[in-house]
Amino acid sequence: MSSIAVPGALAPRRTWHTDLPVLLVAVCWGASYLAAKDITTARTVLAVLVLRFALVLPVLGAVGLRSLRALTGAQWRGAALLGLILSGVFLLETYGVVHTSATNAGLIISLTMIFTPLAEAAVTRTRPTAAFLGAAALSVLGVVLLTQGGGFTRPSAGDLLMLLAALVRTLHVLVMSRLRSVRGAGALPLTTVQLGTAVAVFAALSAGAGGPAPWAAAAGFGGREWTGLLFLSALCTLFAFFVQMWAVRRTSPSRVSLLLGTEPLWAAAAGIALGGERLGTPGVVGGVLVLGGTAWGRRAAD
């Protein structure tokens, strides 16, 4: 373990060693919406989700075998509950991105940063500050404009699914922070049990939904699809998890959160630059308002 430095002593020359990997995680997460959209159809959502997380589970299990054995029965049950909620997040996100643009998906899901403090305030019966309420209103206005494209129309089914995903993400964060049984559990076994539960849910739904089985979908993949799947599994899941565990031990959680908060910016950049997506004037204004509102809201909540 490195020694604790005086604040500022580490800054110019060394903090980038920690910041850069975390920023790369935000870039990967931002690009994940376009990658998922590129390899997934409405019929293959469940199969792709099984493959994405089943590929990384053996690695997580092998690395964290000892910590998994140390979990109590209550911790296993709490982690499994969180895994059920997490499966809902991924289902809504993946179905959502199939039916909307990657840009919209990344920006709408960022509303979690606004919804979470609002939900926490409701649970603890505390009144949000005027600044935070203003940031929330700005973000909501941004989403309204973002989903209109070139004119005022009803939001797409994908936009609504992403909005629901942001709400369920908020629930996941709230339950994780308030569930007593998991407070003493390590991040590695907690994540492993959650992902294992989610894979079990996806596999069960896939078996009962009548769509292609995961191995059948994989057999039909070409090089492009396998590249996208490995990107989602290796970089957006495995790499991202270990970087977060590594970074929070070397810098502040607030700094990690700030860097990961750039995810919607990278989602928009990937959708526009690589996916050829176009927002239109209302969408551009809306995207700017969402980014500004969530950044303002994060500062106001802190």
Short mmCIF file of C-alpha atoms in Angstrom, two decimals:
data_model
loop_
_atom_site.label_atom_id
_atom_site.label_comp_id
_atom_site.label_asym_id
_atom_site.label_seq_id
_atom_site.Cartn_x
_atom_site.Cartn_y
_atom_site.Cartn_z
CA MET A 1 0.00 0.00 0.00
CA SER A 2 1.36 3.41 -0.92
CA SER A 3 1.82 6.02 1.75
CA ILE A 4 -0.66 8.86 2.26
CA ALA A 5 0.56 12.04 0.63
CA VAL A 6 -0.13 15.62 1.59
CA PRO A 7 -3.12 16.93 -0.43
CA GLY A 8 -1.86 18.32 -3.69
CA ALA A 9 1.56 16.69 -3.45
CA LEU A 10 0.46 13.87 -5.75
CA ALA A 11 -1.45 16.01 -8.18
CA PRO A 12 0.32 17.15 -11.33
CA ARG A 13 2.64 14.23 -11.92
CA ARG A 14 0.97 11.17 -10.43
CA THR A 15 -2.80 11.50 -10.23
CA TRP A 16 -3.11 10.85 -13.95
CA HIS A 17 -1.87 7.30 -13.31
CA THR A 18 -5.11 6.72 -11.40
CA ASP A 19 -7.37 9.07 -13.35
CA LEU A 20 -6.56 7.69 -16.80
CA PRO A 21 -7.74 4.08 -16.18
CA VAL A 22 -10.95 5.37 -14.55
CA LEU A 23 -11.53 7.71 -17.48
CA LEU A 24 -11.00 4.75 -19.82
CA VAL A 25 -13.75 2.91 -17.95
CA ALA A 26 -16.09 5.86 -18.57
CA VAL A 27 -15.15 5.79 -22.27
CA CYS A 28 -15.84 2.04 -22.45
CA TRP A 29 -19.18 2.42 -20.69
CA GLY A 30 -20.12 5.26 -23.00
CA ALA A 31 -19.25 3.18 -26.07
CA SER A 32 -21.06 0.12 -24.65
CA TYR A 33 -24.47 1.44 -25.77
CA LEU A 34 -23.35 1.57 -29.39
CA ALA A 35 -21.64 -1.84 -29.08
CA ALA A 36 -24.78 -3.42 -27.58
CA LYS A 37 -26.96 -1.85 -30.25
CA ASP A 38 -24.64 -3.11 -32.96
CA ILE A 39 -24.71 -6.80 -31.93
CA THR A 40 -28.19 -7.13 -30.42
CA THR A 41 -31.68 -7.41 -31.86
CA ALA A 42 -34.98 -7.61 -30.00
CA ARG A 43 -34.86 -11.44 -30.39
CA THR A 44 -31.27 -11.87 -29.15
CA VAL A 45 -31.25 -9.55 -26.09
CA LEU A 46 -31.47 -12.40 -23.57
CA ALA A 47 -28.92 -14.56 -25.38
CA VAL A 48 -26.41 -11.70 -25.58
CA LEU A 49 -26.88 -10.86 -21.90
CA VAL A 50 -26.21 -14.49 -20.90
CA LEU A 51 -23.07 -14.59 -23.05
CA ARG A 52 -21.80 -11.20 -21.90
CA PHE A 53 -21.78 -12.03 -18.20
CA ALA A 54 -21.19 -15.79 -18.38
CA LEU A 55 -17.85 -15.06 -20.04
CA VAL A 56 -16.57 -13.06 -17.06
CA LEU A 57 -18.10 -15.01 -14.17
CA PRO A 58 -15.44 -17.78 -14.14
CA VAL A 59 -12.69 -15.15 -13.82
CA LEU A 60 -14.47 -13.32 -10.99
CA GLY A 61 -15.24 -16.61 -9.26
CA ALA A 62 -11.67 -17.87 -9.49
CA VAL A 63 -10.16 -14.62 -8.24
CA GLY A 64 -12.65 -14.22 -5.41
CA LEU A 65 -13.19 -17.86 -4.40
CA ARG A 66 -11.89 -17.35 -0.87
CA SER A 67 -13.99 -14.22 -0.31
CA LEU A 68 -17.08 -15.99 -1.68
CA ARG A 69 -16.64 -18.76 0.89
CA ALA A 70 -16.43 -16.13 3.62
CA LEU A 71 -19.89 -14.69 2.85
CA THR A 72 -22.59 -15.39 5.41
CA GLY A 73 -26.01 -16.73 4.46
CA ALA A 74 -27.53 -13.28 4.96
CA GLN A 75 -24.89 -11.73 2.68
CA TRP A 76 -25.59 -14.31 -0.02
CA ARG A 77 -29.32 -13.54 0.16
CA GLY A 78 -28.74 -9.80 0.13
CA ALA A 79 -26.37 -10.04 -2.85
CA ALA A 80 -28.87 -12.25 -4.69
CA LEU A 81 -31.61 -9.66 -4.11
CA LEU A 82 -29.35 -6.98 -5.54
CA GLY A 83 -28.65 -9.30 -8.47
CA LEU A 84 -32.38 -9.58 -9.21
CA ILE A 85 -32.65 -5.79 -9.32
CA LEU A 86 -29.48 -5.56 -11.42
CA SER A 87 -30.93 -8.03 -13.94
CA GLY A 88 -33.87 -5.64 -14.35
CA VAL A 89 -31.46 -2.78 -15.03
CA PHE A 90 -29.62 -4.68 -17.77
CA LEU A 91 -32.83 -5.98 -19.35
CA LEU A 92 -34.32 -2.50 -19.58
CA GLU A 93 -31.06 -0.96 -20.79
CA THR A 94 -30.45 -3.57 -23.48
CA TYR A 95 -34.01 -3.67 -24.78
CA GLY A 96 -34.02 0.12 -24.59
CA VAL A 97 -30.87 0.62 -26.65
CA VAL A 98 -32.27 -1.70 -29.34
CA HIS A 99 -35.19 0.69 -29.79
CA THR A 100 -33.47 4.06 -29.47
CA SER A 101 -30.15 5.65 -30.40
CA ALA A 102 -26.97 4.97 -28.46
CA THR A 103 -26.71 8.72 -27.85
CA ASN A 104 -30.17 8.95 -26.29
CA ALA A 105 -29.53 5.81 -24.23
CA GLY A 106 -26.32 7.13 -22.67
CA LEU A 107 -27.76 10.54 -21.90
CA ILE A 108 -31.10 9.35 -20.50
CA ILE A 109 -29.48 6.77 -18.21
CA SER A 110 -27.37 9.56 -16.69
CA LEU A 111 -30.55 10.77 -14.96
CA THR A 112 -29.68 8.17 -12.31
CA MET A 113 -27.36 10.84 -10.89
CA ILE A 114 -30.43 13.04 -10.33
CA PHE A 115 -32.91 10.33 -9.35
CA THR A 116 -30.67 8.80 -6.65
CA PRO A 117 -30.35 11.88 -4.39
CA LEU A 118 -34.09 12.57 -4.87
CA ALA A 119 -34.94 9.01 -3.81
CA GLU A 120 -32.56 9.22 -0.86
CA ALA A 121 -34.19 12.50 0.21
CA ALA A 122 -37.65 10.90 0.01
CA VAL A 123 -36.58 7.89 2.09
CA THR A 124 -34.85 10.01 4.76
CA ARG A 125 -37.58 12.68 4.62
CA THR A 126 -35.16 15.49 3.98
CA ARG A 127 -35.83 18.38 1.62
CA PRO A 128 -33.48 18.72 -1.38
CA THR A 129 -31.81 22.08 -1.80
CA ALA A 130 -33.20 24.61 -4.25
CA ALA A 131 -30.03 24.22 -6.33
CA PHE A 132 -30.52 20.48 -6.63
CA LEU A 133 -34.19 20.85 -7.58
CA GLY A 134 -33.14 23.36 -10.24
CA ALA A 135 -30.58 20.89 -11.58
CA ALA A 136 -33.21 18.15 -11.66
CA ALA A 137 -35.64 20.36 -13.58
CA LEU A 138 -32.90 21.28 -16.05
CA SER A 139 -32.06 17.60 -16.62
CA VAL A 140 -35.70 16.62 -17.16
CA LEU A 141 -36.16 19.46 -19.64
CA GLY A 142 -33.03 18.24 -21.41
CA VAL A 143 -34.42 14.71 -21.73
CA VAL A 144 -37.70 16.07 -23.12
CA LEU A 145 -35.79 17.96 -25.82
CA LEU A 146 -33.34 15.10 -26.41
CA THR A 147 -36.06 12.61 -27.25
CA GLN A 148 -37.71 14.84 -29.82
CA GLY A 149 -35.10 14.62 -32.57
CA GLY A 150 -36.09 17.03 -35.30
CA GLY A 151 -39.51 17.96 -33.87
CA PHE A 152 -41.91 17.45 -31.00
CA THR A 153 -43.14 13.85 -31.08
CA ARG A 154 -43.87 11.15 -28.57
CA PRO A 155 -40.71 9.58 -27.06
CA SER A 156 -39.82 6.23 -28.55
CA ALA A 157 -40.32 2.95 -26.69
CA GLY A 158 -36.56 2.77 -26.28
CA ASP A 159 -36.41 6.21 -24.66
CA LEU A 160 -39.08 5.15 -22.14
CA LEU A 161 -37.27 1.88 -21.41
CA MET A 162 -34.04 3.80 -20.74
CA LEU A 163 -35.95 6.11 -18.40
CA LEU A 164 -37.25 3.05 -16.53
CA ALA A 165 -33.70 1.66 -16.45
CA ALA A 166 -32.50 4.88 -14.78
CA LEU A 167 -35.24 4.49 -12.15
CA VAL A 168 -34.34 0.83 -11.49
CA ARG A 169 -30.63 1.76 -11.33
CA THR A 170 -31.62 4.26 -8.65
CA LEU A 171 -33.44 1.50 -6.76
CA HIS A 172 -30.35 -0.71 -7.00
CA VAL A 173 -28.11 2.02 -5.54
CA LEU A 174 -30.62 2.80 -2.80
CA VAL A 175 -31.10 -0.84 -1.75
CA MET A 176 -27.35 -1.47 -1.80
CA SER A 177 -26.71 1.52 0.47
CA ARG A 178 -29.46 0.58 2.95
CA LEU A 179 -29.36 -3.22 2.98
CA ARG A 180 -27.67 -4.10 6.26
CA SER A 181 -26.80 -7.67 5.30
CA VAL A 182 -24.37 -6.62 2.54
CA ARG A 183 -22.63 -3.73 4.29
CA GLY A 184 -19.76 -5.87 5.52
CA ALA A 185 -19.33 -7.79 2.25
CA GLY A 186 -16.37 -7.15 -0.03
CA ALA A 187 -16.89 -5.62 -3.46
CA LEU A 188 -15.56 -8.65 -5.35
CA PRO A 189 -17.82 -11.39 -3.87
CA LEU A 190 -20.79 -9.01 -3.83
CA THR A 191 -20.37 -8.29 -7.53
CA THR A 192 -19.79 -11.95 -8.37
CA VAL A 193 -23.00 -13.08 -6.66
CA GLN A 194 -24.98 -10.25 -8.26
CA LEU A 195 -23.76 -11.10 -11.76
CA GLY A 196 -24.29 -14.81 -11.16
CA THR A 197 -27.88 -14.13 -10.10
CA ALA A 198 -28.42 -11.93 -13.14
CA VAL A 199 -27.08 -14.62 -15.49
CA ALA A 200 -29.44 -17.17 -13.92
CA VAL A 201 -32.36 -14.79 -14.52
CA PHE A 202 -31.34 -14.17 -18.13
CA ALA A 203 -30.86 -17.90 -18.78
CA ALA A 204 -34.26 -18.75 -17.30
CA LEU A 205 -36.00 -16.05 -19.32
CA SER A 206 -34.14 -17.12 -22.46
CA ALA A 207 -35.26 -20.73 -22.00
CA GLY A 208 -38.88 -19.69 -21.56
CA ALA A 209 -39.12 -16.89 -24.11
CA GLY A 210 -38.69 -19.01 -27.20
CA GLY A 211 -35.86 -16.91 -28.63
CA PRO A 212 -32.49 -18.24 -29.77
CA ALA A 213 -30.45 -20.06 -27.13
CA PRO A 214 -27.19 -18.33 -26.13
CA TRP A 215 -25.02 -20.99 -27.81
CA ALA A 216 -27.16 -20.80 -30.97
CA ALA A 217 -26.77 -17.02 -31.07
CA ALA A 218 -23.02 -17.36 -30.50
CA ALA A 219 -22.75 -19.89 -33.34
CA GLY A 220 -24.23 -17.30 -35.70
CA PHE A 221 -21.82 -14.54 -34.67
CA GLY A 222 -19.24 -13.28 -37.11
CA GLY A 223 -16.04 -11.43 -36.29
CA ARG A 224 -17.86 -8.12 -35.76
CA GLU A 225 -20.31 -9.60 -33.27
CA TRP A 226 -17.62 -11.45 -31.32
CA THR A 227 -15.53 -8.28 -31.14
CA GLY A 228 -18.50 -6.38 -29.74
CA LEU A 229 -19.32 -9.13 -27.25
CA LEU A 230 -15.73 -9.38 -26.01
CA PHE A 231 -15.61 -5.60 -25.69
CA LEU A 232 -18.75 -5.67 -23.51
CA SER A 233 -17.49 -8.61 -21.43
CA ALA A 234 -13.77 -7.94 -21.07
CA LEU A 235 -13.62 -4.14 -21.02
CA CYS A 236 -17.07 -2.89 -19.96
CA THR A 237 -17.48 -5.52 -17.23
CA LEU A 238 -14.24 -7.19 -16.08
CA PHE A 239 -11.77 -4.35 -16.71
CA ALA A 240 -14.25 -1.78 -15.39
CA PHE A 241 -14.85 -3.67 -12.15
CA PHE A 242 -11.19 -4.20 -11.31
CA VAL A 243 -10.25 -0.61 -12.20
CA GLN A 244 -12.92 0.70 -9.85
CA MET A 245 -11.68 -1.55 -7.01
CA TRP A 246 -8.10 -0.46 -7.69
CA ALA A 247 -8.88 3.25 -8.05
CA VAL A 248 -10.95 3.74 -4.90
CA ARG A 249 -7.97 2.54 -2.87
CA ARG A 250 -5.72 5.17 -4.44
CA THR A 251 -7.94 8.21 -4.74
CA SER A 252 -11.23 9.52 -3.34
CA PRO A 253 -14.62 7.99 -4.21
CA SER A 254 -15.75 11.48 -5.23
CA ARG A 255 -12.97 11.75 -7.78
CA VAL A 256 -13.80 8.30 -9.20
CA SER A 257 -17.49 9.27 -9.36
CA LEU A 258 -16.64 12.54 -11.13
CA LEU A 259 -14.60 10.77 -13.80
CA LEU A 260 -17.20 8.01 -14.31
CA GLY A 261 -19.83 10.74 -14.58
CA THR A 262 -18.42 11.62 -18.01
CA GLU A 263 -19.97 8.37 -19.36
CA PRO A 264 -22.92 10.10 -21.12
CA LEU A 265 -20.53 12.45 -22.90
CA TRP A 266 -18.65 9.47 -24.35
CA ALA A 267 -21.93 7.76 -25.23
CA ALA A 268 -22.95 10.79 -27.27
CA ALA A 269 -19.50 11.01 -28.87
CA ALA A 270 -19.54 7.33 -29.87
CA GLY A 271 -23.09 7.48 -31.21
CA ILE A 272 -22.41 10.56 -33.32
CA ALA A 273 -18.83 9.86 -34.46
CA LEU A 274 -19.00 6.07 -34.92
CA GLY A 275 -22.71 5.34 -35.22
CA GLY A 276 -23.56 8.17 -37.60
CA GLU A 277 -26.38 9.34 -35.32
CA ARG A 278 -27.81 12.84 -35.59
CA LEU A 279 -29.61 14.69 -32.83
CA GLY A 280 -31.14 17.70 -34.55
CA THR A 281 -31.18 21.13 -32.91
CA PRO A 282 -33.62 20.22 -30.08
CA GLY A 283 -31.60 17.08 -29.36
CA VAL A 284 -28.30 18.96 -29.20
CA VAL A 285 -29.78 21.51 -26.80
CA GLY A 286 -31.34 18.70 -24.77
CA GLY A 287 -28.06 16.78 -24.55
CA VAL A 288 -26.23 19.86 -23.31
CA LEU A 289 -28.95 20.47 -20.70
CA VAL A 290 -28.76 16.86 -19.48
CA LEU A 291 -24.99 17.01 -19.12
CA GLY A 292 -25.13 20.41 -17.43
CA GLY A 293 -28.01 19.44 -15.16
CA THR A 294 -26.43 16.19 -13.96
CA ALA A 295 -23.06 17.90 -13.33
CA TRP A 296 -24.79 20.70 -11.41
CA GLY A 297 -26.92 18.18 -9.52
CA ARG A 298 -23.87 16.15 -8.48
CA ARG A 299 -22.19 19.27 -7.06
CA ALA A 300 -25.41 20.37 -5.33
CA ALA A 301 -25.90 16.91 -3.79
CA ASP A 302 -22.32 16.88 -2.50
#
